[in-house]
Short mmCIF file of C-alpha atoms and ligand atoms in Angstrom, two decimals:
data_model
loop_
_atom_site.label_atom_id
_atom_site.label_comp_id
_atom_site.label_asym_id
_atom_site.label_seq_id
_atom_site.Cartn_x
_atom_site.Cartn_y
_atom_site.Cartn_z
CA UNK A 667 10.27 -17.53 10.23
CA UNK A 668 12.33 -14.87 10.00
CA UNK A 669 9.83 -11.80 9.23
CA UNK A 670 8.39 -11.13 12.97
CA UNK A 671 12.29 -10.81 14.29
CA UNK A 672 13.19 -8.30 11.17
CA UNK A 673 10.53 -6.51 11.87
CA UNK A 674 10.98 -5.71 15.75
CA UNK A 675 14.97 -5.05 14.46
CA UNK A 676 13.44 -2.72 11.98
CA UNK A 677 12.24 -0.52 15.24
CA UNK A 678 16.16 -0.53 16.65
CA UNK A 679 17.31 3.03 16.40
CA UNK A 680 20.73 1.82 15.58
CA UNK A 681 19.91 -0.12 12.88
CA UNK A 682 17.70 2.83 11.42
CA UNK A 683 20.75 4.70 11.56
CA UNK A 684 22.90 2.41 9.88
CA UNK A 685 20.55 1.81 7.11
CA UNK A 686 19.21 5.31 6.55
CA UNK A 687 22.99 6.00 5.10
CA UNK A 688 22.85 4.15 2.79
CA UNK A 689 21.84 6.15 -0.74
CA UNK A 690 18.75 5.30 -2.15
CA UNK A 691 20.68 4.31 -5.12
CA UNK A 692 21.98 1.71 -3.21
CA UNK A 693 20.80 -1.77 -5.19
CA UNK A 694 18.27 -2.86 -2.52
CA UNK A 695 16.79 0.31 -1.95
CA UNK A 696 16.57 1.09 -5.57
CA UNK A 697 14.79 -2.06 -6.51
CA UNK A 698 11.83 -1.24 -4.66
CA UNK A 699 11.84 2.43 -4.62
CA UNK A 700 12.34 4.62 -7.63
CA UNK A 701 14.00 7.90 -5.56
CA UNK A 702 13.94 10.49 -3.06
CA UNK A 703 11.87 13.36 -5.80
CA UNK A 704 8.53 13.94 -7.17
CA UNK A 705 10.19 14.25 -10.57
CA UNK A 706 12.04 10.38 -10.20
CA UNK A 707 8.61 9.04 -8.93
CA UNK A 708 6.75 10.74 -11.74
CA UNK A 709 9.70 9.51 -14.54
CA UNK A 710 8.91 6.21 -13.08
CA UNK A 711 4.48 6.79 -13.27
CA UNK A 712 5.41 7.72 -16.93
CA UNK A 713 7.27 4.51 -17.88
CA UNK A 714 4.99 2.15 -16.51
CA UNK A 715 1.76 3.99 -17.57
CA UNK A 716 4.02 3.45 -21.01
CA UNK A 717 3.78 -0.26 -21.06
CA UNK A 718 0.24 -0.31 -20.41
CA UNK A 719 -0.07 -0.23 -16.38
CA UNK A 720 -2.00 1.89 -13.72
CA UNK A 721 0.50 3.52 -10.77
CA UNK A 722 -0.68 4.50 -7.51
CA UNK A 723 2.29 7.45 -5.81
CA UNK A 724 2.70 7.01 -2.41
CA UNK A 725 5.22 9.78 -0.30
CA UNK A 726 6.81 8.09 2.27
CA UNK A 727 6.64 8.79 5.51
CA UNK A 728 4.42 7.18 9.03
CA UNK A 729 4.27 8.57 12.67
CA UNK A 730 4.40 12.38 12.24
CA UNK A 731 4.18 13.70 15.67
CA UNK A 732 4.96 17.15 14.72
CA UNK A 733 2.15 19.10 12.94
CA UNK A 734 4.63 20.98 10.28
CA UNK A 735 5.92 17.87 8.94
CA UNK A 736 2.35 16.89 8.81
CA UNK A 737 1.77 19.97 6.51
CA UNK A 738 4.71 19.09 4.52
CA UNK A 739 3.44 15.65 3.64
CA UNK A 740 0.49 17.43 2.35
CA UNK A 741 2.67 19.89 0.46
CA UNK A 742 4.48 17.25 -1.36
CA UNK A 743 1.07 15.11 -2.62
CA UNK A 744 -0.32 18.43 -3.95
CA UNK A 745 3.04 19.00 -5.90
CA UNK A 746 2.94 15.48 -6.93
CA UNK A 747 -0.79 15.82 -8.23
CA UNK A 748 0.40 18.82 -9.70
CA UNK A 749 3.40 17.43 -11.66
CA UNK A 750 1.23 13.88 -12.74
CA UNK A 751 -1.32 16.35 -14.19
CA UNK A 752 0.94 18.63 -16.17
CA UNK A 753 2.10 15.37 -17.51
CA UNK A 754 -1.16 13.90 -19.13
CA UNK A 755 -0.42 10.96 -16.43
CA UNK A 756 -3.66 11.54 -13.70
CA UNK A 757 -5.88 9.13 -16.35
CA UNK A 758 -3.60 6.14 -15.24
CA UNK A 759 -2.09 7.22 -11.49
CA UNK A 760 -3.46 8.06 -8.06
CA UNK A 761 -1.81 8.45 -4.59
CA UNK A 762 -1.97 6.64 -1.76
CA UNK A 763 -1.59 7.85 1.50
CA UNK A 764 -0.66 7.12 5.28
CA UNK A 765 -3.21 8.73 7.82
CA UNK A 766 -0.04 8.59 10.59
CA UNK A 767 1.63 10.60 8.06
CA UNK A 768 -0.99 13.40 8.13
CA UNK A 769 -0.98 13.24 12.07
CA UNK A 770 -3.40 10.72 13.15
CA UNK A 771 -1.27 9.58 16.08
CA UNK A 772 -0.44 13.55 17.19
CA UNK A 773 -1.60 13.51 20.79
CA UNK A 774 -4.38 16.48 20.88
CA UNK A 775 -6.66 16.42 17.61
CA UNK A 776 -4.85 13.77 15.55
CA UNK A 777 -8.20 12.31 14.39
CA UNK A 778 -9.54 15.65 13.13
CA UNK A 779 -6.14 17.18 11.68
CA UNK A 780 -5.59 13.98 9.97
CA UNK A 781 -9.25 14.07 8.23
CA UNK A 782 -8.39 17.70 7.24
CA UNK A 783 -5.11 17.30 5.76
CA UNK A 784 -6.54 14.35 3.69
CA UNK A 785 -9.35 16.08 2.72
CA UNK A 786 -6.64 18.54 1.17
CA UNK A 787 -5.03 15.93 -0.55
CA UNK A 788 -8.11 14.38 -1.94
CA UNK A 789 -9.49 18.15 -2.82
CA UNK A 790 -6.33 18.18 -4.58
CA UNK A 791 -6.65 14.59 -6.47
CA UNK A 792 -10.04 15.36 -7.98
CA UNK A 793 -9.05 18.95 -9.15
CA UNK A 794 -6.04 16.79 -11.10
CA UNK A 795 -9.08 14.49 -12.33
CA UNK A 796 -7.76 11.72 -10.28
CA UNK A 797 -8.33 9.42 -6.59
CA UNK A 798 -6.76 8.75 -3.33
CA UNK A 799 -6.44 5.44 -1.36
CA UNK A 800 -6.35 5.41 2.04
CA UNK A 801 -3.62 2.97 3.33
CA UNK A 802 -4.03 0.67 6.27
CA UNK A 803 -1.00 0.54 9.12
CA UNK A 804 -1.04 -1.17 12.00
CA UNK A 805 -4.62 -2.58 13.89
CA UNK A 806 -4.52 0.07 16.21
CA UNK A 807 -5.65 2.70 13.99
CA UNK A 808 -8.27 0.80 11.63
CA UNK A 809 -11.07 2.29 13.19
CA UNK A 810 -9.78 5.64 13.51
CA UNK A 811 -9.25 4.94 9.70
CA UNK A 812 -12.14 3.98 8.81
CA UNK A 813 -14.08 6.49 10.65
CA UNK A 814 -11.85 9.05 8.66
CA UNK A 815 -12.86 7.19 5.57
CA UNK A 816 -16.71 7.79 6.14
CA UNK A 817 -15.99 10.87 6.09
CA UNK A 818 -13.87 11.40 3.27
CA UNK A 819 -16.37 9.52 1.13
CA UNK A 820 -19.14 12.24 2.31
CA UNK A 821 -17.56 14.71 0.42
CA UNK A 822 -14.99 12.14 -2.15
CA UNK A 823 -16.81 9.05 -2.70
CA UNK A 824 -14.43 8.00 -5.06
CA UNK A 825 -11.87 7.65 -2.02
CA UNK A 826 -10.06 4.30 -1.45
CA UNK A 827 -9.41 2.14 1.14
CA UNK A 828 -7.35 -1.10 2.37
CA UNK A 829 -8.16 -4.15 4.21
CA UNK A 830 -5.65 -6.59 5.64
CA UNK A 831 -6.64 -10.36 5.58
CA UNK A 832 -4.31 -10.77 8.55
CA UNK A 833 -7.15 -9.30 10.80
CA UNK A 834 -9.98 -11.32 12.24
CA UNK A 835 -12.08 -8.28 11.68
CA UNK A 836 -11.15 -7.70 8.03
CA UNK A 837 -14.50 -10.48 6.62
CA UNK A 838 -17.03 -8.15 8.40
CA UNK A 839 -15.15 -4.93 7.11
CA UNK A 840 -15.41 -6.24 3.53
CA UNK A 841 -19.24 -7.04 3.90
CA UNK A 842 -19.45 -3.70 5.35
CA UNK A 843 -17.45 -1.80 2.33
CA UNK A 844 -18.83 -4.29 -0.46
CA UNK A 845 -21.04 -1.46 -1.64
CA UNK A 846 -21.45 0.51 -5.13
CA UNK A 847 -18.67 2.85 -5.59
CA UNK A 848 -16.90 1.53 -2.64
CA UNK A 849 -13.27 0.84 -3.97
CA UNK A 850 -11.60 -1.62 -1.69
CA UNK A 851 -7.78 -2.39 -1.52
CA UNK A 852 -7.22 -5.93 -0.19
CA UNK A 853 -4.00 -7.28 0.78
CA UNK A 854 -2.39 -9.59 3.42
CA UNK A 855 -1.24 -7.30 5.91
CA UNK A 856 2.88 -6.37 6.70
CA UNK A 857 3.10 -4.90 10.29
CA UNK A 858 3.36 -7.42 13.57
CA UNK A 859 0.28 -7.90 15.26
CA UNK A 860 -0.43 -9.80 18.43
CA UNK A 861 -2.21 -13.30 18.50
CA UNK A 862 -5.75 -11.47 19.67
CA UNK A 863 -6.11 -9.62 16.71
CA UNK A 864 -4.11 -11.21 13.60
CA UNK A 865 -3.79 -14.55 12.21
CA UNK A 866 -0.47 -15.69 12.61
CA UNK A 867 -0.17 -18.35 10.47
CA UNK A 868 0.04 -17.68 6.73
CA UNK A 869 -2.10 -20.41 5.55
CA UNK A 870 -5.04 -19.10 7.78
CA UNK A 871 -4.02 -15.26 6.19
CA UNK A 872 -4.44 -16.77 2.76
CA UNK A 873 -7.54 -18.36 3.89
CA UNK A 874 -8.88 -15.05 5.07
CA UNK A 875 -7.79 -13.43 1.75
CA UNK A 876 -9.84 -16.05 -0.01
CA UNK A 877 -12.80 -15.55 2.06
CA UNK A 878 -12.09 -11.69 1.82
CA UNK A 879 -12.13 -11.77 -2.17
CA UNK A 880 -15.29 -13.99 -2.00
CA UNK A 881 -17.11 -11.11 -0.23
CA UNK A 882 -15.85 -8.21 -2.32
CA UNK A 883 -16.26 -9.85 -5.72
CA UNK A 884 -19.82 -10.88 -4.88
CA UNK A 885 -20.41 -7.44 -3.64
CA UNK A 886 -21.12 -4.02 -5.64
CA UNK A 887 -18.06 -2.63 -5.07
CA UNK A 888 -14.49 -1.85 -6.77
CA UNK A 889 -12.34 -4.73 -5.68
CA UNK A 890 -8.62 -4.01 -5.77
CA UNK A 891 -6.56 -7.05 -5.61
CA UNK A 892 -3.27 -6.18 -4.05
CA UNK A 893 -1.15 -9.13 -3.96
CA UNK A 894 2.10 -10.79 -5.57
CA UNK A 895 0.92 -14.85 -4.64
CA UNK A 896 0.05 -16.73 -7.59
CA UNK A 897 -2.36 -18.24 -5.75
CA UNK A 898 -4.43 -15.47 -4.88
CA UNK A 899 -3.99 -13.82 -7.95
CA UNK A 900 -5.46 -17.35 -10.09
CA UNK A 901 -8.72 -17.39 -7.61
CA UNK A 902 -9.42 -13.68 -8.03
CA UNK A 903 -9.42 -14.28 -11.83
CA UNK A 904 -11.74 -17.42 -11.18
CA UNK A 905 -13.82 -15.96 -8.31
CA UNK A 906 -14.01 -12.56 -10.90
CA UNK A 907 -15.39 -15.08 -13.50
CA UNK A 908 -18.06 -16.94 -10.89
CA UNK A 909 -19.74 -13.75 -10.08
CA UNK A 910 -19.82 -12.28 -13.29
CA UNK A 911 -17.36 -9.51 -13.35
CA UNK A 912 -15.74 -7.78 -16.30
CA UNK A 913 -12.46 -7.27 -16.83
CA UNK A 914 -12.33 -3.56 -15.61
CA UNK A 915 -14.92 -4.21 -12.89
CA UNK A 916 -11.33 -5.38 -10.68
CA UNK A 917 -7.84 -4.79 -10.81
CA UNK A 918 -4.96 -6.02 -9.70
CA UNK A 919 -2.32 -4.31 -7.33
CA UNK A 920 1.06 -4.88 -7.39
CA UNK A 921 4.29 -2.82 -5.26
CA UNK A 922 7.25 -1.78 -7.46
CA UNK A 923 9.58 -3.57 -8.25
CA UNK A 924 8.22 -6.87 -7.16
CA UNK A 925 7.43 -9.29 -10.44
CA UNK A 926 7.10 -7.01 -12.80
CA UNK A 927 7.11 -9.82 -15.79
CA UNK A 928 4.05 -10.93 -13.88
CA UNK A 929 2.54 -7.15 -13.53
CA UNK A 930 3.33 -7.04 -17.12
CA UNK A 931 1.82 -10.76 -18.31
CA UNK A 932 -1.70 -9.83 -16.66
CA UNK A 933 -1.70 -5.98 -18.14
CA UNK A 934 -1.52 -7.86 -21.66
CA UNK A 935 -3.94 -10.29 -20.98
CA UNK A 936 -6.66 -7.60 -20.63
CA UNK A 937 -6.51 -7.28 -17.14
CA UNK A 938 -6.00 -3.93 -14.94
CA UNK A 939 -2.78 -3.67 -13.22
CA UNK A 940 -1.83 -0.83 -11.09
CA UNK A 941 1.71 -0.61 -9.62
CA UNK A 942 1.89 0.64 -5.75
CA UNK A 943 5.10 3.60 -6.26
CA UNK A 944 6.57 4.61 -2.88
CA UNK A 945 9.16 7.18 -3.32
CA UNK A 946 10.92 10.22 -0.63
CA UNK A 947 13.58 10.22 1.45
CA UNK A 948 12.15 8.43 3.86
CA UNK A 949 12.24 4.98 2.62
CA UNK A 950 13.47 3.30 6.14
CA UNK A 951 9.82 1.91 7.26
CA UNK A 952 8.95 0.21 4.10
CA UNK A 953 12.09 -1.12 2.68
CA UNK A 954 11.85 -3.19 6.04
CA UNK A 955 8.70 -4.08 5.79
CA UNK A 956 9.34 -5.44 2.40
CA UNK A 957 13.04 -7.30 3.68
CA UNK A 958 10.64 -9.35 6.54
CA UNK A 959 8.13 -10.64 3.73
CA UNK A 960 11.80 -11.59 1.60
CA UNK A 961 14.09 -13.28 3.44
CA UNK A 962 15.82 -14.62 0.64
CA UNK A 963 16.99 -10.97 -0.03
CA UNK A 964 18.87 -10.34 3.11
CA UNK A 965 21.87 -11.48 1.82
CA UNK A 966 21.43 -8.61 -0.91
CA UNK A 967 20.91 -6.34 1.69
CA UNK A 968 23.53 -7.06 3.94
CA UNK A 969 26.47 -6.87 0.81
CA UNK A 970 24.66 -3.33 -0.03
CA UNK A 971 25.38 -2.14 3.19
CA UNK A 972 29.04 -3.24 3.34
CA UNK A 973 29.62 -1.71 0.14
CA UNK A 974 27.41 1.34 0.75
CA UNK A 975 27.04 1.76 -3.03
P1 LIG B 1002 3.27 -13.17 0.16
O1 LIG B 1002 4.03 -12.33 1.14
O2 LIG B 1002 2.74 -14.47 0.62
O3 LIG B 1002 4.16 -13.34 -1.13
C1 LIG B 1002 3.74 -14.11 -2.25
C2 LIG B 1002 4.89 -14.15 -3.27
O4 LIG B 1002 5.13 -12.82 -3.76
C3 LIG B 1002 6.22 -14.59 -2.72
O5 LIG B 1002 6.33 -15.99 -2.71
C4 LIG B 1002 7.17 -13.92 -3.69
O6 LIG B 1002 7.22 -14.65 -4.89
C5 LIG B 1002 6.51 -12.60 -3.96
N1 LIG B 1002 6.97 -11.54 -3.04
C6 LIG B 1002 6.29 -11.09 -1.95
N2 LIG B 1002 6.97 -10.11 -1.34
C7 LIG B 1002 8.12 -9.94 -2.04
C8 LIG B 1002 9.24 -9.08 -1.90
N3 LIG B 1002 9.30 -8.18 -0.91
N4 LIG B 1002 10.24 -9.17 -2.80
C9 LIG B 1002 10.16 -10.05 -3.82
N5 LIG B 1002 9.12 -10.92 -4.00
C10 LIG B 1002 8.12 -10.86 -3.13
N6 LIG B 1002 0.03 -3.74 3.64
C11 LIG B 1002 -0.55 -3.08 4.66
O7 LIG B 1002 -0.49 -3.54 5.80
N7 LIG B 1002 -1.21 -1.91 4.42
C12 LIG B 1002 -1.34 -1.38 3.19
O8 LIG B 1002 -1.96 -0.31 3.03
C13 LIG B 1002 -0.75 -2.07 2.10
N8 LIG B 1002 -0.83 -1.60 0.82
C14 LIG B 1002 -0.39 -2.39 -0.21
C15 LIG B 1002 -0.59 -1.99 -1.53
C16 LIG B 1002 -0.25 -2.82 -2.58
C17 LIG B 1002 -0.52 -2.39 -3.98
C18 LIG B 1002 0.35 -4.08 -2.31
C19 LIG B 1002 0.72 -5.03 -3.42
C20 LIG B 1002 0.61 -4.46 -1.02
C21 LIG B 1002 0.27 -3.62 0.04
N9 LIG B 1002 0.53 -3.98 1.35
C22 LIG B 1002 -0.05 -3.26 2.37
C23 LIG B 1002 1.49 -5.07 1.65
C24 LIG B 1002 0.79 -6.41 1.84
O9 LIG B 1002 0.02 -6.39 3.01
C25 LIG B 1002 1.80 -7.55 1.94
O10 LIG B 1002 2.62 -7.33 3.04
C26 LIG B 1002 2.65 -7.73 0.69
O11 LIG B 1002 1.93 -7.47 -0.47
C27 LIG B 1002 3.17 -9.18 0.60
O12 LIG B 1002 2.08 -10.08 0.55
P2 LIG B 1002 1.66 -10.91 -0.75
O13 LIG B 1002 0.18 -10.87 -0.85
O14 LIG B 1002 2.38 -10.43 -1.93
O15 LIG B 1002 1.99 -12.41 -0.41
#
């Protein structure tokens, strides 16, 4: 009940401010974001890619209007391919990106500048021997993303992308990406979205997502099952078994920091887990996001901001 109010708080200015200073070492922050540098993110790729997971880095950052922080996104996922390869780590970890933050929504050519600056980034991945997903904000932009997508996949078939069950769309997007090679990201959905295009209730979400995983397991594709429910993640294993898929022929996607015994319990099982890493200084956007999907950890958050630790 409380996640659509957090989230239109989240877009307060004050409240940005007041929660921007805190440090990212600050308890909350830290628990779902491993820091501000490549190097912390890529310390963090290591130790999980240690125990047997899969990472996926994602720079933070959404809504560049301004072309040079655009470029600077771009910068920072070529340095980060750079440092994962120099590691041995691009086997096990690829990026994920935000087309807003490679200046979809700029007002004159976002479309086009945004396909570019991916198309660096992905140009980049595959030199590093490794992928990019394409993330999925809020339901204005999915067909500008998509779009971008197709033609990513011209040149980088390998690329990514996300669905949200939360969209009424999101059934006939999965039949339409259920193809061979087609690697498909499907989660719930964590932005607010109006009655015309979203489900609002969360059983008819996890109905979707059940509907969703029924069409991308039956399909050809790469079905990549981002979720922390219990419930989802038992019928992807069953609906993986009913259509015949290997272990390997799916994985599992999990965010940092969020049930990592479970991440952990389903890498030694057999199973592929890959860990969603957000790191940068510009944590604001998500750590919100994931504060409206956990109630329960407001409390948490509040004391962290009292103390400011
Ligand atoms: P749900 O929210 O129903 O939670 C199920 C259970 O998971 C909870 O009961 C709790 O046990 C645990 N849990 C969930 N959130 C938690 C939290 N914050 N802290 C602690 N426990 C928590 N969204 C989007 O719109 N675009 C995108 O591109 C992506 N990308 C993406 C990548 C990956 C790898 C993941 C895992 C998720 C995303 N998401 C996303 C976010 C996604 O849409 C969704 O908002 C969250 O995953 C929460 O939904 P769940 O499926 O986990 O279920």
């Amino acid at each position: 009940m409380l996640r659509q109010p957090l989230l239109l708080l989240a877009r307060s200015e004050r409240v940005k401010k007041l929660v921007s200073t805190m440090p990212v070492s600050a308890g909350i922050v830290s628990s779902y974001v491993p820091g501000e540098t490549t190097e912390s993110a890529v310390d963090a790729t290591a130790e999980l890619i240690g125990h047997g997971l899969h990472v996926t880095l994602d720079y933070l950052g959404e809504d560049t209007l301004d072309v040079e922080q655009a470029d600077a996104t771009v910068a920072a996922y070529v340095d980060a391919l750079g440092q994962l390869s120099a590691r041995g780590l691009t086997r096990g970890a690829e990026v994920s990106l935000k087309l807003s933050a490679l200046g979809q929504a700029l007002p004159e050519n976002g479309n086009k500048i945004a396909l570019e600056n991916a198309r660096a980034i992905c140009r980049a991945a595959r030199n590093a021997g490794t992928t990019v997903t394409l993330d999925m904000e809020d339901h204005t932009t999915t067909d500008s993303t998509l779009a971008i997508l197709r033609e990513l996949r011209k040149d980088f078939p390998e690329t990514g992308a996300v669905l949200q069950s939360y969209l009424h769309r999101t059934e006939a997007d999965c039949r339409a990406l259920a193809y061979e090679g087609s690697r498909v990201r499907l989660c719930k959905g964590a932005y607010k979205q109006p009655e015309s295009v979203a489900f609002q209730d969360r059983l008819d979400v996890d109905k979707s997502y059940v509907r969703c995983l029924k069409v991308l397991m039956a399909g050809q594709g790469y079905p990549m099952v981002a979720t922390h429910d219990p419930r989802m993640v038992e019928i992807a294993g069953s609906l993986a078994s009913r259509y015949g898929r290997a272990k390997g022929s799916y994985e599992f996607q999990m965010l940092y920091g969020i049930r990592p015994e479970e991440q952990k319990r389903l890498a030694e099982r057999g199973d592929t887990v890959r860990v969603y890493i957000p790191y940068g200084t510009e944590w604001y956007g998500y750590l919100m996001r994931r504060l409206a999907e956990r109630p329960q950890n407001l409390s948490f958050f509040v004391k962290s901001l009292v103390s400011k630790k």
